[in-house]
PDB file of C-alpha atoms in Angstrom:
ATOM      1  CA  MET A   1     108.139 179.695  98.272  1.00 74.00           C
ATOM      2  CA  ASN A   2     111.078 179.332  96.322  1.00 87.00           C
ATOM      3  CA  LEU A   3     113.153 176.570  97.852  1.00 92.00           C
ATOM      4  CA  ILE A   4     112.085 174.895 100.961  1.00 96.00           C
ATOM      5  CA  LEU A   5     114.128 175.133 104.396  1.00 96.00           C
ATOM      6  CA  PHE A   6     115.392 172.213 106.451  1.00 97.00           C
ATOM      7  CA  GLU A   7     117.578 172.641 109.765  1.00 95.00           C
ATOM      8  CA  ALA A   8     120.508 170.305 109.058  1.00 94.00           C
ATOM      9  CA  PRO A   9     122.233 169.156 105.669  1.00 96.00           C
ATOM     10  CA  PHE A  10     121.679 165.472 104.857  1.00 97.00           C
ATOM     11  CA  GLU A  11     122.553 163.338 101.596  1.00 97.00           C
ATOM     12  CA  GLN A  12     118.640 161.449 101.741  1.00 97.00           C
ATOM     13  CA  LEU A  13     115.960 162.097 103.682  1.00 97.00           C
ATOM     14  CA  LYS A  14     112.844 160.522 103.859  1.00 97.00           C
ATOM     15  CA  LEU A  15     109.430 162.533 104.340  1.00 97.00           C
ATOM     16  CA  SER A  16     106.387 161.086 105.726  1.00 97.00           C
ATOM     17  CA  ALA A  17     103.250 161.421 104.025  1.00 96.00           C
ATOM     18  CA  ASN A  18     101.735 164.093 106.693  1.00 95.00           C
ATOM     19  CA  ASP A  19     104.269 166.298 106.278  1.00 96.00           C
ATOM     20  CA  PRO A  20     103.809 170.297 105.355  1.00 94.00           C
ATOM     21  CA  ARG A  21     106.919 169.618 102.532  1.00 95.00           C
ATOM     22  CA  THR A  22     105.630 166.680 101.261  1.00 97.00           C
ATOM     23  CA  ARG A  23     102.402 167.806 100.454  1.00 94.00           C
ATOM     24  CA  HIS A  24     104.021 171.107  99.033  1.00 94.00           C
ATOM     25  CA  ILE A  25     106.649 169.298  97.088  1.00 96.00           C
ATOM     26  CA  LEU A  26     103.578 166.839  95.141  1.00 96.00           C
ATOM     27  CA  THR A  27     100.873 169.263  95.294  1.00 95.00           C
ATOM     28  CA  VAL A  28     102.005 173.033  95.299  1.00 94.00           C
ATOM     29  CA  LEU A  29     105.311 172.493  92.970  1.00 94.00           C
ATOM     30  CA  LYS A  30     104.047 168.909  91.366  1.00 95.00           C
ATOM     31  CA  ILE A  31     107.423 167.474  91.679  1.00 96.00           C
ATOM     32  CA  GLU A  32     107.085 163.668  90.184  1.00 96.00           C
ATOM     33  CA  LEU A  33     109.413 161.277  90.417  1.00 97.00           C
ATOM     34  CA  GLY A  34     112.490 162.076  89.654  1.00 97.00           C
ATOM     35  CA  GLY A  35     111.904 165.678  89.675  1.00 97.00           C
ATOM     36  CA  VAL A  36     114.619 168.202  90.833  1.00 97.00           C
ATOM     37  CA  PHE A  37     114.029 170.850  92.874  1.00 96.00           C
ATOM     38  CA  TYR A  38     115.982 173.394  95.298  1.00 97.00           C
ATOM     39  CA  ILE A  39     115.936 173.295  98.917  1.00 97.00           C
ATOM     40  CA  GLY A  40     118.111 174.929 101.565  1.00 97.00           C
ATOM     41  CA  PHE A  41     120.167 174.254 105.017  1.00 98.00           C
ATOM     42  CA  VAL A  42     119.616 176.867 107.615  1.00 97.00           C
ATOM     43  CA  ASN A  43     122.446 178.920 106.882  1.00 97.00           C
ATOM     44  CA  SER A  44     124.412 176.632 105.120  1.00 97.00           C
ATOM     45  CA  GLU A  45     124.106 175.987 100.992  1.00 97.00           C
ATOM     46  CA  ARG A  46     121.432 175.940  98.985  1.00 97.00           C
ATOM     47  CA  ALA A  47     121.316 172.117  97.439  1.00 97.00           C
ATOM     48  CA  LEU A  48     119.384 170.526  94.306  1.00 97.00           C
ATOM     49  CA  ALA A  49     117.172 167.808  95.293  1.00 98.00           C
ATOM     50  CA  LYS A  50     115.409 164.479  93.728  1.00 98.00           C
ATOM     51  CA  ILE A  51     112.688 162.801  94.349  1.00 98.00           C
ATOM     52  CA  GLU A  52     114.194 158.797  94.890  1.00 97.00           C
ATOM     53  CA  THR A  53     111.015 157.372  96.067  1.00 97.00           C
ATOM     54  CA  ILE A  54     107.290 157.711  96.012  1.00 97.00           C
ATOM     55  CA  TYR A  55     105.989 155.332  98.799  1.00 97.00           C
ATOM     56  CA  GLU A  56     102.288 153.770  98.531  1.00 95.00           C
ATOM     57  CA  ASP A  57     102.062 155.400 102.126  1.00 96.00           C
ATOM     58  CA  GLY A  58     102.154 158.992  99.550  1.00 95.00           C
ATOM     59  CA  SER A  59     106.072 159.385 101.800  1.00 97.00           C
ATOM     60  CA  ILE A  60     109.498 160.145  99.658  1.00 97.00           C
ATOM     61  CA  LEU A  61     112.562 159.966  99.717  1.00 98.00           C
ATOM     62  CA  LEU A  62     114.680 163.025  98.336  1.00 98.00           C
ATOM     63  CA  THR A  63     118.310 162.589  97.673  1.00 98.00           C
ATOM     64  CA  ILE A  64     120.802 165.534  97.423  1.00 98.00           C
ATOM     65  CA  VAL A  65     122.088 166.143  93.298  1.00 97.00           C
ATOM     66  CA  GLU A  66     123.913 169.270  93.396  1.00 97.00           C
ATOM     67  CA  ARG A  67     124.933 171.687  96.634  1.00 97.00           C
ATOM     68  CA  MET A  68     125.535 175.451  96.077  1.00 96.00           C
ATOM     69  CA  ALA A  69     126.473 178.844  97.577  1.00 96.00           C
ATOM     70  CA  SER A  70     123.845 180.605  99.038  1.00 95.00           C
ATOM     71  CA  PRO A  71     124.499 184.670  99.726  1.00 92.00           C
ATOM     72  CA  PRO A  72     125.227 186.032 103.078  1.00 93.00           C
ATOM     73  CA  CYS A  73     123.468 188.380 104.730  1.00 96.00           C
ATOM     74  CA  LEU A  74     124.245 191.979 103.960  1.00 96.00           C
ATOM     75  CA  PRO A  75     126.323 194.126 106.524  1.00 95.00           C
ATOM     76  CA  ILE A  76     123.309 195.552 107.804  1.00 96.00           C
ATOM     77  CA  ASP A  77     121.951 195.708 111.452  1.00 97.00           C
ATOM     78  CA  LEU A  78     118.118 197.343 111.903  1.00 98.00           C
ATOM     79  CA  LEU A  79     117.634 198.883 115.697  1.00 97.00           C
ATOM     80  CA  ILE A  80     113.860 198.690 115.733  1.00 97.00           C
ATOM     81  CA  GLY A  81     110.951 200.316 118.588  1.00 96.00           C
ATOM     82  CA  MET A  82     109.333 197.792 119.281  1.00 96.00           C
ATOM     83  CA  PRO A  83     105.700 197.505 117.088  1.00 96.00           C
ATOM     84  CA  ARG A  84     102.356 196.128 117.007  1.00 95.00           C
ATOM     85  CA  PRO A  85     102.884 192.194 116.560  1.00 96.00           C
ATOM     86  CA  HIS A  86     101.287 192.594 113.202  1.00 96.00           C
ATOM     87  CA  THR A  87     103.344 195.055 112.010  1.00 96.00           C
ATOM     88  CA  ALA A  88     106.927 193.247 113.553  1.00 97.00           C
ATOM     89  CA  LYS A  89     106.135 190.147 111.771  1.00 98.00           C
ATOM     90  CA  ARG A  90     105.813 192.220 107.767  1.00 97.00           C
ATOM     91  CA  ILE A  91     108.902 193.483 109.412  1.00 98.00           C
ATOM     92  CA  LEU A  92     110.752 190.138 109.742  1.00 98.00           C
ATOM     93  CA  PHE A  93     109.190 188.559 106.831  1.00 98.00           C
ATOM     94  CA  GLU A  94     110.437 191.675 104.719  1.00 98.00           C
ATOM     95  CA  ALA A  95     113.828 192.099 106.937  1.00 98.00           C
ATOM     96  CA  ALA A  96     115.079 188.429 105.877  1.00 98.00           C
ATOM     97  CA  CYS A  97     113.941 188.584 102.620  1.00 97.00           C
ATOM     98  CA  LEU A  98     116.227 191.409 101.643  1.00 97.00           C
ATOM     99  CA  GLY A  99     119.081 190.262 103.720  1.00 96.00           C
ATOM    100  CA  VAL A 100     119.896 191.862 107.073  1.00 97.00           C
ATOM    101  CA  SER A 101     122.809 190.717 109.579  1.00 97.00           C
ATOM    102  CA  ARG A 102     120.698 191.425 112.750  1.00 97.00           C
ATOM    103  CA  MET A 103     117.429 193.030 114.068  1.00 98.00           C
ATOM    104  CA  HIS A 104     117.517 194.513 117.437  1.00 97.00           C
ATOM    105  CA  PHE A 105     114.235 195.532 118.643  1.00 97.00           C
ATOM    106  CA  PHE A 106     113.409 197.728 122.088  1.00 96.00           C
ATOM    107  CA  GLN A 107     110.973 198.550 124.204  1.00 95.00           C
ATOM    108  CA  SER A 108     110.560 202.505 123.109  1.00 95.00           C
ATOM    109  CA  ASP A 109     109.092 204.905 125.500  1.00 93.00           C
ATOM    110  CA  HIS A 110     106.429 205.133 122.552  1.00 91.00           C
ATOM    111  CA  THR A 111     105.888 201.925 123.068  1.00 91.00           C
ATOM    112  CA  GLU A 112     103.093 199.733 124.164  1.00 92.00           C
ATOM    113  CA  PRO A 113     104.866 197.369 126.945  1.00 92.00           C
ATOM    114  CA  SER A 114     101.980 194.269 126.069  1.00 94.00           C
ATOM    115  CA  TYR A 115     103.815 194.575 123.186  1.00 94.00           C
ATOM    116  CA  MET A 116     107.263 192.660 123.856  1.00 92.00           C
ATOM    117  CA  ARG A 117     105.031 189.672 125.871  1.00 93.00           C
ATOM    118  CA  SER A 118     103.010 189.212 122.846  1.00 95.00           C
ATOM    119  CA  ARG A 119     103.561 185.561 121.682  1.00 95.00           C
ATOM    120  CA  LEU A 120     105.423 186.120 118.692  1.00 96.00           C
ATOM    121  CA  TRP A 121     108.395 186.830 121.140  1.00 96.00           C
ATOM    122  CA  GLN A 122     107.367 184.691 123.871  1.00 94.00           C
ATOM    123  CA  GLU A 123     106.768 181.572 121.625  1.00 95.00           C
ATOM    124  CA  GLY A 124     109.540 182.347 119.833  1.00 94.00           C
ATOM    125  CA  ASN A 125     106.673 181.944 116.678  1.00 96.00           C
ATOM    126  CA  TYR A 126     109.069 184.633 115.088  1.00 97.00           C
ATOM    127  CA  LYS A 127     111.799 182.737 113.819  1.00 97.00           C
ATOM    128  CA  GLU A 128     108.676 181.299 111.262  1.00 96.00           C
ATOM    129  CA  ARG A 129     108.637 184.440 109.699  1.00 97.00           C
ATOM    130  CA  LEU A 130     112.435 183.934 108.816  1.00 98.00           C
ATOM    131  CA  LEU A 131     112.500 181.115 107.566  1.00 97.00           C
ATOM    132  CA  LEU A 132     109.322 182.829 104.826  1.00 96.00           C
ATOM    133  CA  GLY A 133     111.013 185.458 104.158  1.00 97.00           C
ATOM    134  CA  ALA A 134     114.257 183.340 103.217  1.00 97.00           C
ATOM    135  CA  GLU A 135     112.434 180.601 101.494  1.00 96.00           C
ATOM    136  CA  GLN A 136     110.667 183.448  99.537  1.00 95.00           C
ATOM    137  CA  SER A 137     114.102 185.140  98.920  1.00 96.00           C
ATOM    138  CA  PHE A 138     115.387 182.064  97.496  1.00 96.00           C
ATOM    139  CA  THR A 139     118.656 182.347 100.386  1.00 96.00           C
ATOM    140  CA  THR A 140     119.410 179.777 103.240  1.00 97.00           C
ATOM    141  CA  HIS A 141     120.757 182.455 106.211  1.00 97.00           C
ATOM    142  CA  LEU A 142     118.970 184.248 108.669  1.00 97.00           C
ATOM    143  CA  PRO A 143     118.847 187.277 110.276  1.00 97.00           C
ATOM    144  CA  GLU A 144     119.482 187.050 114.017  1.00 97.00           C
ATOM    145  CA  VAL A 145     117.065 188.840 116.175  1.00 97.00           C
ATOM    146  CA  LEU A 146     117.734 190.258 119.739  1.00 96.00           C
ATOM    147  CA  LEU A 147     114.976 191.770 122.319  1.00 96.00           C
ATOM    148  CA  HIS A 148     116.710 194.822 124.871  1.00 96.00           C
ATOM    149  CA  THR A 149     114.514 195.941 127.496  1.00 94.00           C
ATOM    150  CA  ASN A 150     115.331 199.870 126.406  1.00 94.00           C
ATOM    151  CA  PHE A 151     116.865 201.778 123.603  1.00 94.00           C
ATOM    152  CA  GLN A 152     119.925 202.252 125.595  1.00 94.00           C
ATOM    153  CA  GLU A 153     120.759 198.549 126.133  1.00 94.00           C
ATOM    154  CA  ALA A 154     120.548 198.510 122.444  1.00 93.00           C
ATOM    155  CA  LEU A 155     122.712 201.056 122.128  1.00 93.00           C
ATOM    156  CA  SER A 156     125.223 199.824 124.036  1.00 89.00           C
ATOM    157  CA  GLN A 157     125.690 196.448 122.708  1.00 84.00           C
ATOM    158  CA  ILE A 158     125.790 198.212 118.849  1.00 81.00           C
ATOM    159  CA  ASN A 159     129.032 200.043 120.991  1.00 76.00           C
ATOM    160  CA  THR A 160     130.493 197.101 121.274  1.00 72.00           C
ATOM    161  CA  ALA A 161     130.820 196.516 117.879  1.00 69.00           C
ATOM    162  CA  THR A 162     133.658 196.042 116.060  1.00 67.00           C
ATOM    163  CA  GLY A 163     135.166 197.022 112.841  1.00 76.00           C
ATOM    164  CA  SER A 164     134.536 200.436 110.742  1.00 84.00           C
ATOM    165  CA  HIS A 165     130.692 201.010 111.370  1.00 89.00           C
ATOM    166  CA  ILE A 166     127.802 204.016 110.178  1.00 93.00           C
ATOM    167  CA  ASP A 167     125.412 204.950 112.341  1.00 95.00           C
ATOM    168  CA  ILE A 168     122.417 206.960 110.721  1.00 97.00           C
ATOM    169  CA  ALA A 169     118.798 206.493 112.769  1.00 97.00           C
ATOM    170  CA  LEU A 170     115.809 207.646 110.679  1.00 97.00           C
ATOM    171  CA  ASP A 171     113.490 210.624 111.727  1.00 94.00           C
ATOM    172  CA  ASN A 172     110.701 212.837 110.006  1.00 87.00           C
ATOM    173  CA  TYR A 173     111.327 215.939 112.044  1.00 87.00           C
ATOM    174  CA  GLU A 174     114.639 216.570 113.171  1.00 88.00           C
ATOM    175  CA  ALA A 175     116.544 215.294 109.952  1.00 92.00           C
ATOM    176  CA  LYS A 176     117.756 217.305 106.991  1.00 93.00           C
ATOM    177  CA  HIS A 177     119.647 214.899 105.013  1.00 95.00           C
ATOM    178  CA  GLY A 178     118.052 212.004 103.145  1.00 96.00           C
ATOM    179  CA  LEU A 179     119.423 208.738 104.125  1.00 97.00           C
ATOM    180  CA  GLY A 180     121.172 208.168 100.683  1.00 96.00           C
ATOM    181  CA  PHE A 181     122.521 211.549 100.953  1.00 95.00           C
ATOM    182  CA  LEU A 182     124.073 210.890 104.483  1.00 95.00           C
ATOM    183  CA  LEU A 183     125.280 207.446 103.373  1.00 95.00           C
ATOM    184  CA  LYS A 184     128.058 209.021 101.240  1.00 93.00           C
ATOM    185  CA  LYS A 185     129.236 212.052 103.318  1.00 92.00           C
ATOM    186  CA  ARG A 186     129.693 210.007 106.304  1.00 91.00           C
ATOM    187  CA  VAL A 187     132.004 207.327 104.018  1.00 89.00           C
ATOM    188  CA  SER A 188     133.387 210.314 102.860  1.00 87.00           C
ATOM    189  CA  ASP A 189     134.034 211.889 106.527  1.00 83.00           C
ATOM    190  CA  GLN A 190     135.461 208.625 107.906  1.00 81.00           C
ATOM    191  CA  GLY A 191     137.532 207.243 104.951  1.00 78.00           C
ATOM    192  CA  ILE A 192     136.091 203.908 105.835  1.00 76.00           C
ATOM    193  CA  ASN A 193     135.674 200.997 103.037  1.00 76.00           C
ATOM    194  CA  ARG A 194     133.016 198.696 103.210  1.00 79.00           C
ATOM    195  CA  PRO A 195     131.324 199.645 107.000  1.00 89.00           C
ATOM    196  CA  HIS A 196     128.897 197.919 108.413  1.00 93.00           C
ATOM    197  CA  ILE A 197     125.712 200.036 108.855  1.00 95.00           C
ATOM    198  CA  PHE A 198     123.362 200.405 112.128  1.00 96.00           C
ATOM    199  CA  LEU A 199     120.104 201.932 111.095  1.00 97.00           C
ATOM    200  CA  ALA A 200     117.775 202.645 113.687  1.00 97.00           C
ATOM    201  CA  LEU A 201     114.036 203.152 113.564  1.00 97.00           C
ATOM    202  CA  GLY A 202     111.650 204.818 115.866  1.00 94.00           C
ATOM    203  CA  PRO A 203     108.341 203.011 116.932  1.00 91.00           C
ATOM    204  CA  GLU A 204     104.871 203.550 114.927  1.00 88.00           C
ATOM    205  CA  ARG A 205     104.278 206.489 117.316  1.00 88.00           C
ATOM    206  CA  GLY A 206     108.310 208.157 116.367  1.00 89.00           C
ATOM    207  CA  TRP A 207     111.094 209.046 118.835  1.00 94.00           C
ATOM    208  CA  SER A 208     110.553 210.553 122.451  1.00 94.00           C
ATOM    209  CA  SER A 209     112.994 213.233 122.984  1.00 92.00           C
ATOM    210  CA  SER A 210     115.049 211.149 125.440  1.00 94.00           C
ATOM    211  CA  GLU A 211     115.713 208.972 122.864  1.00 95.00           C
ATOM    212  CA  ARG A 212     116.853 211.254 120.239  1.00 94.00           C
ATOM    213  CA  ALA A 213     118.852 212.904 123.235  1.00 93.00           C
ATOM    214  CA  LEU A 214     120.732 209.473 122.667  1.00 94.00           C
ATOM    215  CA  LEU A 215     121.516 209.029 119.573  1.00 94.00           C
ATOM    216  CA  VAL A 216     122.928 213.191 119.218  1.00 91.00           C
ATOM    217  CA  ASN A 217     125.127 212.298 122.079  1.00 92.00           C
ATOM    218  CA  ASN A 218     126.149 208.525 120.599  1.00 92.00           C
ATOM    219  CA  GLU A 219     127.061 210.578 117.245  1.00 91.00           C
ATOM    220  CA  TRP A 220     124.194 209.262 115.391  1.00 95.00           C
ATOM    221  CA  GLY A 221     123.622 210.243 111.991  1.00 95.00           C
ATOM    222  CA  LEU A 222     119.965 211.713 111.810  1.00 96.00           C
ATOM    223  CA  ALA A 223     118.242 211.118 108.383  1.00 97.00           C
ATOM    224  CA  HIS A 224     114.882 211.453 106.390  1.00 96.00           C
ATOM    225  CA  LEU A 225     113.020 209.214 102.864  1.00 95.00           C
ATOM    226  CA  GLY A 226     111.308 211.869 101.429  1.00 92.00           C
ATOM    227  CA  ASP A 227     108.600 214.232 102.378  1.00 89.00           C
ATOM    228  CA  ARG A 228     105.961 211.708 103.155  1.00 90.00           C
ATOM    229  CA  VAL A 229     105.189 209.506 106.291  1.00 87.00           C
ATOM    230  CA  LEU A 230     105.577 205.854 105.762  1.00 92.00           C
ATOM    231  CA  ARG A 231     104.147 203.027 108.035  1.00 94.00           C
ATOM    232  CA  LEU A 232     107.251 201.345 109.610  1.00 96.00           C
ATOM    233  CA  GLU A 233     107.495 198.457 107.708  1.00 96.00           C
ATOM    234  CA  MET A 234     107.579 200.451 104.588  1.00 96.00           C
ATOM    235  CA  ALA A 235     110.698 202.527 105.942  1.00 97.00           C
ATOM    236  CA  VAL A 236     112.418 199.480 106.928  1.00 97.00           C
ATOM    237  CA  VAL A 237     112.424 197.928 103.657  1.00 97.00           C
ATOM    238  CA  SER A 238     113.252 201.517 102.071  1.00 97.00           C
ATOM    239  CA  ALA A 239     115.735 202.196 104.287  1.00 97.00           C
ATOM    240  CA  ILE A 240     117.614 198.658 103.218  1.00 98.00           C
ATOM    241  CA  ALA A 241     117.443 198.704  99.846  1.00 97.00           C
ATOM    242  CA  ILE A 242     118.502 202.614  99.792  1.00 97.00           C
ATOM    243  CA  THR A 243     121.294 201.249 101.880  1.00 96.00           C
ATOM    244  CA  ALA A 244     122.184 198.375  99.648  1.00 95.00           C
ATOM    245  CA  ASP A 245     121.528 200.074  96.843  1.00 94.00           C
ATOM    246  CA  VAL A 246     124.323 203.687  97.805  1.00 92.00           C
ATOM    247  CA  MET A 247     126.668 200.941  99.420  1.00 90.00           C
ATOM    248  CA  ASN A 248     126.902 198.728  96.753  1.00 87.00           C
ATOM    249  CA  LEU A 249     125.697 196.059  98.756  1.00 85.00           C
ATOM    250  CA  TRP A 250     124.190 193.686  95.989  1.00 75.00           C
ATOM    251  CA  HIS A 251     125.569 190.723  94.455  1.00 67.00           C
ATOM    252  CA  GLY A 252     128.499 191.274  96.724  1.00 57.00           C
ATOM    253  CA  GLY A 253     128.907 194.405  95.222  1.00 52.00           C
ATOM    254  CA  THR A 254     129.799 193.571  91.879  1.00 45.00           C
ATOM    255  CA  ASP A 255     128.114 196.833  90.132  1.00 44.00           C
ATOM    256  CA  SER A 256     131.272 199.176  89.505  1.00 36.00           C
ATOM    257  CA  SER A 257     129.186 202.264  88.551  1.00 36.00           C
ATOM    258  CA  LEU A 258     129.323 203.571  92.337  1.00 34.00           C
TER     259      LEU A 258
END
């Protein structure tokens, strides 16, 4: 991990010897007494922390040396047909790394119903994947995760979104344009600046005919990611990266080349 996340801000904090973070700081990062390293507070600031004291029992006292801002989430929401739990774990981690705002998982017509009953969702284990993704990408802001019983329910929540937004679904079979092209076209056609982007991806077995009809009726654009059929987790990463680059979202949109 590239920083260690804490739930609540502090100025000083004592960590016990058996706290996994203590072991990571001392044995993996090999930070010594007086040494500094990066931490973060969930959905708040990053900070530079120093080991103030190492006690005889192995516990440590941390002191905040400096605070700094952490990059916010990208204005991107994902709608994802509920995948297998193993695949969902990868998506949660990678999407948190890349910094989407929200992930809407929905029960699709082609989704095995038992996936929604997985411990990943029922016991809240998915939150660990978000934390790991944020720690890997040196950020503190976590995506919001929402579960929907069907695609119509997910779309209904999206339809209540305020402000300008662009809605595009990934589809290998019906789409005529690549994602980058369609994003630029929708921005041009709608004459909007810095919209929020909603990207929908079907489950691992693809969209059903009724779900495609819902997309068309709700005026979602259909786009592809090229000629190859990608695994769902790879399609998620590719779609986020293309969207962020085309919409000039990296580094706060400071690249003037677009």
